CSV table of C-alpha atoms and ligand atoms in Angstrom, one decimal:
chain,number,residue,atom,x,y,z
A,29,MET,CA,97.6,88.0,77.0
A,30,GLU,CA,98.5,87.7,80.5
A,31,THR,CA,96.8,89.9,82.6
A,32,PRO,CA,99.5,92.2,84.8
A,33,ILE,CA,99.1,92.0,88.6
A,34,ILE,CA,98.2,94.9,90.5
A,35,GLN,CA,100.6,95.2,93.9
A,36,PRO,CA,98.5,97.9,96.3
A,37,LYS,CA,101.2,99.9,96.9
A,38,LYS,CA,102.9,100.0,99.8
A,39,ILE,CA,102.8,102.7,102.8
A,40,VAL,CA,105.1,104.8,104.2
A,41,TYR,CA,104.9,106.7,107.1
A,42,SER,CA,105.8,109.5,109.0
A,43,GLY,CA,105.6,112.6,111.8
A,44,ILE,CA,107.1,115.1,112.8
A,45,GLN,CA,106.1,117.6,116.4
A,46,PRO,CA,105.5,120.5,116.0
A,47,SER,CA,106.7,121.7,119.4
A,48,GLY,CA,109.0,124.4,118.4
A,49,THR,CA,110.6,125.4,115.8
A,50,LEU,CA,112.3,122.8,113.0
A,51,THR,CA,116.4,122.2,112.9
A,52,LEU,CA,118.3,120.9,110.4
A,53,GLY,CA,118.3,118.1,112.4
A,54,ASN,CA,114.8,116.8,111.3
A,55,TYR,CA,115.6,117.6,108.2
A,56,ILE,CA,118.3,115.6,107.6
A,57,GLY,CA,117.2,112.9,109.6
A,58,ALA,CA,113.7,112.4,107.7
A,59,LEU,CA,112.3,115.4,105.8
A,60,ARG,CA,115.1,115.4,103.0
A,61,ASN,CA,113.7,110.7,102.7
A,62,PHE,CA,110.8,111.6,102.9
A,63,ASN,CA,111.3,112.3,98.9
A,64,ARG,CA,112.6,109.0,98.1
A,65,PHE,CA,109.7,107.1,97.4
A,66,PRO,CA,108.9,106.3,94.4
A,67,GLU,CA,105.1,106.9,93.8
A,68,ASP,CA,103.9,103.8,91.3
A,69,GLU,CA,105.4,102.0,94.7
A,70,TYR,CA,104.5,104.0,97.7
A,71,GLN,CA,101.5,106.0,98.7
A,72,CYS,CA,103.1,108.5,101.5
A,73,LEU,CA,100.9,110.1,104.4
A,74,TYR,CA,103.6,113.1,106.9
A,75,CYS,CA,101.3,113.9,109.7
A,76,VAL,CA,101.4,116.9,111.2
A,77,VAL,CA,101.7,115.9,114.5
A,78,ASP,CA,99.6,117.7,116.7
A,79,MET,CA,98.5,115.4,120.0
A,80,HIS,CA,102.0,114.4,120.9
A,81,ALA,CA,103.2,117.8,121.0
A,82,ILE,CA,100.5,117.9,124.0
A,83,THR,CA,102.2,116.0,126.3
A,84,VAL,CA,104.6,118.9,127.3
A,85,ARG,CA,102.7,122.3,127.6
A,86,GLN,CA,101.4,124.1,124.4
A,87,ASP,CA,101.1,128.2,123.7
A,88,PRO,CA,97.7,127.1,122.4
A,89,ALA,CA,97.8,129.8,120.0
A,90,ALA,CA,101.5,128.7,119.2
A,91,LEU,CA,100.8,125.7,118.4
A,92,ARG,CA,97.7,125.9,116.2
A,93,LYS,CA,100.3,128.5,114.5
A,94,ARG,CA,103.4,126.1,114.1
A,95,CYS,CA,100.9,123.0,112.9
A,96,LEU,CA,100.6,125.1,109.6
A,97,GLU,CA,103.8,126.1,109.9
A,98,LEU,CA,105.0,123.1,109.3
A,99,ALA,CA,102.3,121.9,106.8
A,100,GLY,CA,103.9,124.3,104.8
A,101,ILE,CA,107.3,123.3,105.6
A,102,TYR,CA,106.1,119.7,104.3
A,103,ILE,CA,105.1,121.2,100.9
A,104,ALA,CA,108.4,123.9,100.7
A,105,SER,CA,110.6,120.9,101.7
A,106,GLY,CA,109.5,119.5,98.2
A,107,LEU,CA,106.6,116.8,99.3
A,108,ASP,CA,103.6,117.4,96.3
A,109,PRO,CA,100.4,118.0,98.7
A,110,LYS,CA,98.1,116.2,95.7
A,111,LYS,CA,100.2,113.3,96.1
A,112,ASN,CA,101.1,112.5,99.3
A,113,VAL,CA,98.7,112.7,102.3
A,114,LEU,CA,99.6,116.0,104.6
A,115,TYR,CA,97.4,116.0,107.4
A,116,CYS,CA,96.8,116.9,111.4
A,117,GLN,CA,97.0,114.1,113.7
A,118,SER,CA,94.1,116.0,115.3
A,119,HIS,CA,92.1,116.0,112.2
A,120,VAL,CA,91.2,112.4,112.6
A,121,SER,CA,90.3,110.9,115.5
A,122,GLY,CA,90.4,106.9,114.5
A,123,HIS,CA,94.4,106.9,116.4
A,124,ALA,CA,93.0,108.1,119.4
A,125,GLU,CA,91.1,105.1,118.9
A,126,LEU,CA,93.4,102.8,118.1
A,127,MET,CA,96.1,103.9,120.7
A,128,TRP,CA,93.1,103.2,123.3
A,129,ILE,CA,92.8,99.3,122.6
A,130,LEU,CA,96.4,99.4,121.5
A,131,ASN,CA,97.1,100.5,125.4
A,132,CYS,CA,95.5,97.2,126.6
A,133,PHE,CA,98.0,95.3,124.6
A,134,THR,CA,101.7,97.4,125.9
A,135,TYR,CA,102.9,96.9,128.9
A,136,MET,CA,104.4,99.4,131.6
A,137,GLY,CA,107.9,97.5,131.8
A,138,GLU,CA,107.9,98.2,128.2
A,139,LEU,CA,107.0,102.1,128.7
A,140,ASN,CA,109.2,102.6,131.8
A,141,ARG,CA,112.3,101.3,129.0
A,142,MET,CA,111.3,104.3,127.2
A,143,THR,CA,115.1,106.5,126.7
A,144,GLN,CA,112.6,108.8,125.8
A,145,PHE,CA,110.1,109.7,128.1
A,146,LYS,CA,113.2,109.2,130.7
A,147,ASP,CA,114.8,112.5,129.6
A,148,LYS,CA,111.5,114.1,129.4
A,149,SER,CA,110.1,113.4,132.0
A,150,ALA,CA,114.3,114.0,133.7
A,151,LYS,CA,113.6,117.7,131.6
A,152,HIS,CA,109.8,118.7,132.7
A,153,ALA,CA,109.6,117.3,136.2
A,154,ASP,CA,106.8,119.7,137.1
A,155,ASN,CA,104.8,117.7,134.5
A,156,ILE,CA,105.3,113.7,134.3
A,157,ASN,CA,101.1,113.3,133.0
A,158,ALA,CA,99.9,110.0,131.3
A,159,GLY,CA,100.3,111.5,128.1
A,160,LEU,CA,104.3,111.3,129.1
A,161,PHE,CA,104.3,107.9,129.5
A,162,THR,CA,102.5,107.1,127.0
A,163,TYR,CA,103.4,108.7,123.8
A,164,PRO,CA,105.1,105.2,122.4
A,165,VAL,CA,101.8,103.6,122.1
A,166,LEU,CA,100.5,106.8,120.1
A,167,MET,CA,103.0,107.1,117.9
A,168,ALA,CA,103.0,102.6,117.6
A,169,ALA,CA,98.9,103.5,116.9
A,170,ASP,CA,99.7,106.3,113.3
A,171,ILE,CA,102.0,103.9,112.2
A,172,LEU,CA,99.6,100.5,112.4
A,173,LEU,CA,96.6,102.4,111.4
A,174,PHE,CA,97.7,102.2,108.5
A,175,ASN,CA,98.9,99.0,107.4
A,176,THR,CA,102.6,100.9,106.6
A,177,SER,CA,105.2,99.3,105.9
A,178,VAL,CA,107.8,101.8,105.9
A,179,VAL,CA,108.7,104.9,108.4
A,180,PRO,CA,111.3,107.5,107.6
A,181,ILE,CA,112.8,108.8,111.3
A,182,GLY,CA,115.8,109.6,112.3
A,183,ALA,CA,118.5,107.1,115.1
A,184,ASP,CA,116.7,108.3,117.6
A,185,GLN,CA,113.1,107.1,116.7
A,186,LYS,CA,114.7,103.6,116.1
A,187,GLN,CA,113.3,102.8,120.4
A,188,HIS,CA,109.8,103.5,119.3
A,189,LEU,CA,109.7,101.7,116.1
A,190,GLU,CA,111.0,99.2,117.6
A,191,LEU,CA,108.2,98.9,120.5
A,192,ALA,CA,105.3,99.7,117.7
A,193,ARG,CA,106.8,96.0,115.7
A,194,ASP,CA,106.3,94.4,119.6
A,195,ILE,CA,102.9,95.5,119.7
A,196,ALA,CA,102.3,94.8,115.8
A,197,GLN,CA,103.5,91.5,116.5
A,198,ARG,CA,101.8,90.5,119.3
A,199,PHE,CA,98.4,91.6,118.4
A,200,ASN,CA,98.5,89.3,115.7
A,201,GLY,CA,99.8,86.7,117.8
A,202,ILE,CA,96.3,87.1,118.7
A,203,TYR,CA,93.9,88.1,116.2
A,204,GLY,CA,96.0,86.8,113.3
A,205,ASP,CA,97.6,89.0,110.4
A,206,VAL,CA,96.1,92.4,111.1
A,207,PHE,CA,98.9,94.9,111.2
A,208,THR,CA,101.4,94.8,108.7
A,209,VAL,CA,104.7,94.4,110.5
A,210,PRO,CA,107.0,98.6,109.8
A,211,GLU,CA,110.2,98.4,109.1
A,212,GLY,CA,112.1,101.5,109.8
A,213,ARG,CA,114.0,103.4,107.4
A,214,PHE,CA,117.7,105.0,108.3
A,215,GLY,CA,119.6,107.6,106.4
A,216,LYS,CA,123.0,106.0,105.9
A,217,VAL,CA,124.3,109.0,106.6
A,218,GLY,CA,123.6,111.5,109.5
A,219,ALA,CA,120.4,109.7,111.3
A,220,ARG,CA,121.3,111.7,114.2
A,221,VAL,CA,122.8,115.4,113.6
A,222,MET,CA,125.3,116.4,117.0
A,223,SER,CA,124.1,119.3,118.6
A,224,LEU,CA,126.9,121.9,117.7
A,225,GLN,CA,127.8,122.7,121.1
A,226,GLU,CA,128.1,119.5,122.5
A,227,PRO,CA,128.8,117.0,119.8
A,228,THR,CA,128.1,114.0,121.6
A,229,ARG,CA,124.0,115.5,122.1
A,230,LYS,CA,121.6,115.4,119.6
A,231,MET,CA,120.3,118.0,117.9
A,232,SER,CA,117.7,119.4,119.7
A,233,LYS,CA,115.0,122.0,119.4
A,234,SER,CA,114.4,122.0,122.4
A,235,ASP,CA,118.0,122.6,124.3
A,236,PRO,CA,119.8,126.5,123.6
A,237,GLU,CA,119.3,128.1,119.9
A,238,ASP,CA,123.4,128.4,119.9
A,239,THR,CA,123.6,124.2,119.7
A,240,TYR,CA,121.1,124.2,116.7
A,241,ILE,CA,120.4,125.3,113.0
A,242,ALA,CA,116.6,125.9,112.8
A,243,LEU,CA,115.0,124.7,108.8
A,244,LEU,CA,114.0,129.1,108.6
A,245,ASP,CA,117.2,130.7,110.3
A,246,PRO,CA,118.4,133.2,108.0
A,247,PRO,CA,122.1,132.4,106.0
A,248,ASP,CA,124.0,135.2,109.2
A,249,VAL,CA,122.3,133.7,111.6
A,250,ILE,CA,123.6,130.2,110.3
A,251,ARG,CA,126.8,131.6,109.1
A,252,ARG,CA,127.4,132.6,113.3
A,253,LYS,CA,125.7,129.5,114.0
A,254,ILE,CA,128.3,127.3,112.2
A,255,LYS,CA,131.6,129.4,113.5
A,256,ARG,CA,130.8,129.1,116.7
A,257,ALA,CA,130.7,124.9,116.2
A,258,VAL,CA,133.0,123.3,118.5
A,259,THR,CA,135.8,121.5,117.3
A,260,ASP,CA,138.8,120.4,118.4
A,261,SER,CA,142.8,121.1,118.7
A,262,ASP,CA,144.2,119.0,116.4
A,263,ALA,CA,143.3,120.1,113.2
A,264,GLU,CA,142.7,117.2,110.6
A,265,ILE,CA,139.8,116.8,109.2
A,266,ARG,CA,139.1,113.3,109.8
A,267,PHE,CA,135.9,111.4,109.7
A,268,ASP,CA,136.6,110.5,113.9
A,269,PRO,CA,132.8,110.2,115.1
A,270,GLU,CA,134.5,108.9,118.8
A,271,ASN,CA,137.5,110.5,119.4
A,272,LYS,CA,136.3,113.8,117.3
A,273,PRO,CA,132.7,114.4,117.4
A,274,GLY,CA,132.5,117.8,116.4
A,275,VAL,CA,134.6,117.1,112.9
A,276,SER,CA,132.9,114.1,112.2
A,277,ASN,CA,129.6,115.8,112.7
A,278,LEU,CA,130.2,118.8,110.4
A,279,LEU,CA,131.7,116.0,108.3
A,280,SER,CA,128.3,114.3,108.2
A,281,ILE,CA,126.3,117.6,107.3
A,282,ILE,CA,128.0,118.4,104.0
A,283,ALA,CA,128.1,114.6,103.6
A,284,ALA,CA,124.3,114.3,104.2
A,285,LEU,CA,123.7,117.0,102.6
A,286,THR,CA,125.8,116.4,98.5
A,287,ASP,CA,124.9,112.7,99.0
A,288,GLN,CA,128.3,111.5,99.7
A,289,THR,CA,129.9,110.1,102.5
A,290,PRO,CA,131.8,111.3,105.3
A,291,GLU,CA,135.3,110.2,104.3
A,292,GLN,CA,134.7,111.6,101.1
A,293,ALA,CA,134.0,114.6,102.1
A,294,ALA,CA,137.0,114.6,104.6
A,295,ALA,CA,138.8,113.9,101.1
A,296,GLU,CA,137.8,116.5,99.0
A,297,LEU,CA,139.0,119.2,102.1
A,298,GLN,CA,141.9,117.5,103.3
A,299,GLY,CA,144.9,119.9,104.1
A,300,GLN,CA,142.8,122.7,104.7
A,301,GLY,CA,141.5,124.1,108.4
A,302,TYR,CA,138.7,123.6,110.0
A,303,GLY,CA,137.5,127.4,108.7
A,304,LYS,CA,137.8,126.0,105.3
A,305,LEU,CA,135.7,123.1,106.7
A,306,LYS,CA,133.1,125.5,108.0
A,307,GLU,CA,132.8,127.8,104.9
A,308,ARG,CA,131.3,124.4,103.3
A,309,VAL,CA,129.2,123.4,106.1
A,310,THR,CA,127.9,127.5,106.0
A,311,ASP,CA,127.8,126.6,101.8
A,312,CYS,CA,125.5,123.6,101.6
A,313,VAL,CA,123.9,124.2,104.2
A,314,ILE,CA,122.2,127.9,103.3
A,315,ALA,CA,122.0,126.4,99.7
A,316,THR,CA,119.7,124.0,101.1
A,317,LEU,CA,117.5,125.8,103.2
A,318,GLU,CA,116.9,128.9,100.7
A,319,PRO,CA,115.0,127.7,98.5
A,320,LEU,CA,112.8,126.0,100.7
A,321,GLN,CA,112.2,128.8,102.6
A,322,SER,CA,112.0,131.1,100.1
A,323,GLU,CA,109.0,128.8,99.5
A,324,HIS,CA,107.6,128.6,103.1
A,325,LYS,CA,107.9,132.7,103.0
A,326,ARG,CA,105.8,132.5,99.9
A,327,LEU,CA,102.9,129.5,101.2
A,328,MET,CA,102.4,131.7,104.8
A,329,ALA,CA,101.5,134.2,102.6
A,330,ASP,CA,98.6,132.4,101.4
A,331,LYS,CA,97.6,130.0,104.3
A,332,GLY,CA,94.0,129.5,103.3
A,333,TYR,CA,95.3,127.0,100.6
A,334,VAL,CA,97.6,125.7,103.3
A,335,GLN,CA,94.7,124.8,105.5
A,336,GLY,CA,92.5,123.6,102.2
A,337,ILE,CA,94.7,121.6,101.6
A,338,LEU,CA,94.7,120.2,105.2
A,339,ASP,CA,91.2,119.7,105.4
A,340,GLU,CA,91.4,117.6,101.6
A,341,ASN,CA,94.2,115.6,102.8
A,342,ALA,CA,92.5,114.5,106.8
A,343,GLU,CA,89.2,113.2,105.5
A,344,ILE,CA,91.3,111.5,102.6
A,345,ALA,CA,93.5,109.9,106.1
A,346,ASN,CA,90.4,109.2,107.6
A,347,ARG,CA,88.7,107.2,105.6
A,348,MET,CA,91.8,104.7,105.4
A,349,ALA,CA,91.4,105.3,108.6
A,350,THR,CA,88.5,104.3,110.0
A,351,LYS,CA,88.4,101.0,107.2
A,352,MET,CA,91.7,99.8,109.3
A,353,LEU,CA,90.3,100.7,112.8
A,354,ARG,CA,86.7,98.9,112.2
A,355,LYS,CA,89.0,96.0,111.0
A,356,VAL,CA,90.4,96.1,114.9
A,357,GLN,CA,87.3,97.2,116.7
A,358,ARG,CA,85.3,93.6,115.4
A,359,LYS,CA,89.0,92.0,115.9
A,360,VAL,CA,88.5,92.7,119.7
A,361,GLY,CA,85.1,91.4,120.0
A,362,PHE,CA,83.5,95.2,120.2
A,363,ALA,CA,79.9,95.5,119.5
A,364,GLU,CA,78.3,95.4,115.9
A,365,ARG,CA,77.7,99.0,114.2
A,366,GLY,CA,74.0,98.5,112.8
A,367,ARG,CA,73.8,99.3,108.9
A,368,ARG,CA,70.8,101.4,109.0
B,2,TYM,P1,110.2,114.6,116.2
B,2,TYM,O1,109.2,115.3,116.3
B,2,TYM,O2,111.0,114.8,117.8
B,2,TYM,O3,111.5,115.2,115.0
B,2,TYM,C1,110.7,114.4,113.8
B,2,TYM,C2,112.0,113.8,113.1
B,2,TYM,O4,113.1,114.2,112.8
B,2,TYM,C3,114.0,112.9,113.5
B,2,TYM,N1,114.9,114.0,114.1
B,2,TYM,C4,116.3,114.1,113.6
B,2,TYM,N2,117.1,112.7,112.8
B,2,TYM,C5,118.2,112.8,113.2
B,2,TYM,N3,119.1,113.8,113.8
B,2,TYM,C6,118.6,115.0,115.2
B,2,TYM,N4,119.7,115.1,116.4
B,2,TYM,C7,117.1,114.3,114.8
B,2,TYM,N5,115.7,115.4,115.7
B,2,TYM,C8,115.1,115.6,115.4
B,2,TYM,C9,112.7,111.7,114.5
B,2,TYM,O5,114.4,111.3,114.9
B,2,TYM,C10,111.6,112.5,113.6
B,2,TYM,O6,112.2,111.4,112.3
B,2,TYM,N6,107.9,110.9,118.0
B,2,TYM,C11,108.4,111.1,116.9
B,2,TYM,C12,107.3,112.2,116.7
B,2,TYM,C13,106.1,110.9,115.3
B,2,TYM,C14,106.1,110.1,114.6
B,2,TYM,C15,104.9,109.6,115.0
B,2,TYM,C16,107.1,110.0,113.8
B,2,TYM,C17,105.0,110.8,115.8
B,2,TYM,N7,105.0,109.9,115.6
B,2,TYM,C18,104.8,108.3,113.5
B,2,TYM,C19,107.2,108.5,112.6
B,2,TYM,C20,106.1,107.7,112.6
B,2,TYM,C21,108.7,112.9,117.5
B,2,TYM,O7,108.9,113.0,119.1
B,2,TYM,O8,109.5,113.3,116.1
């Protein structure tokens, strides 16, 4: 009898910043896709990227609290912490160590082209720090540290992922096949959820409150925000992002949450008014978020449990990271470590 060949599992890696309340954009563009990798084929790591968060000034107590809350959101969204590695970036020093090495393989010109850097430095003109500039290199380090194959993210992170791929290829070109070159995985619908008030801009937690739905918004707040969402004046429910950005955004939200295409969602609402469209969006959002919210509430009443998960998983992540880091350090010629 032939012995079956056991393929090593592919690594899936993603992260979310604990830098404010999470939005429906984070959920639809990223979080809800984290569950979609069969465990016999993939090992998934999901990180609370607190080191990324301090590129913008944070209140320390609030940041610490939000790290635990985000870990709670990961679990409440259905990620089993025994099967997925859920951990905090700052608990694994390999991120910063690999970042330093990768900094030396990244060009200033590449970083200068990053749109997120341009946006954030315009928004925080009084604090254009070096961390904001080299942020994409830290993200590349996060991904490459674990030999990641797949990175589920929203469309706004595509440029950063491309840079991570370029750095990996450049490094491999010099030292041989050290890094797996990662691929982005984007949802067919909802890779860019738009602002409720300015539907040509992406929904963002750093914009005013009425432009986004927070994952922990209570049902009445969700209802009110969607009711006030900007549509248009021609009253036709049709998916046409260019000419009808507001209506198309609402249709995409329904589609993403019900696993349909936006066209199917539009067909279901044919001939009805925008009031009905908004009711449908509200129902879908509440039906999705309510179970997540009640599970999150339960978890937050037992912070010790969540902290324990982060501690255990940081050990696993550290073991995985150290293996890769040592390989990279050897490749670039760092001094041998005595084996005592
Ligand atoms: P962050 O924290 O801004 O967002 C987390 C995830 O949510 C997605 N997202 C959206 N998707 C659709 N529509 C939106 N309006 C929307 N807003 C946010 C983001 O694309 C992202 O997937 N740099 C990253 C965090 C990061 C990371 C990583 C991700 C750090 N290291 C390694 C993947 C792998 C960021 O700031 O995401």
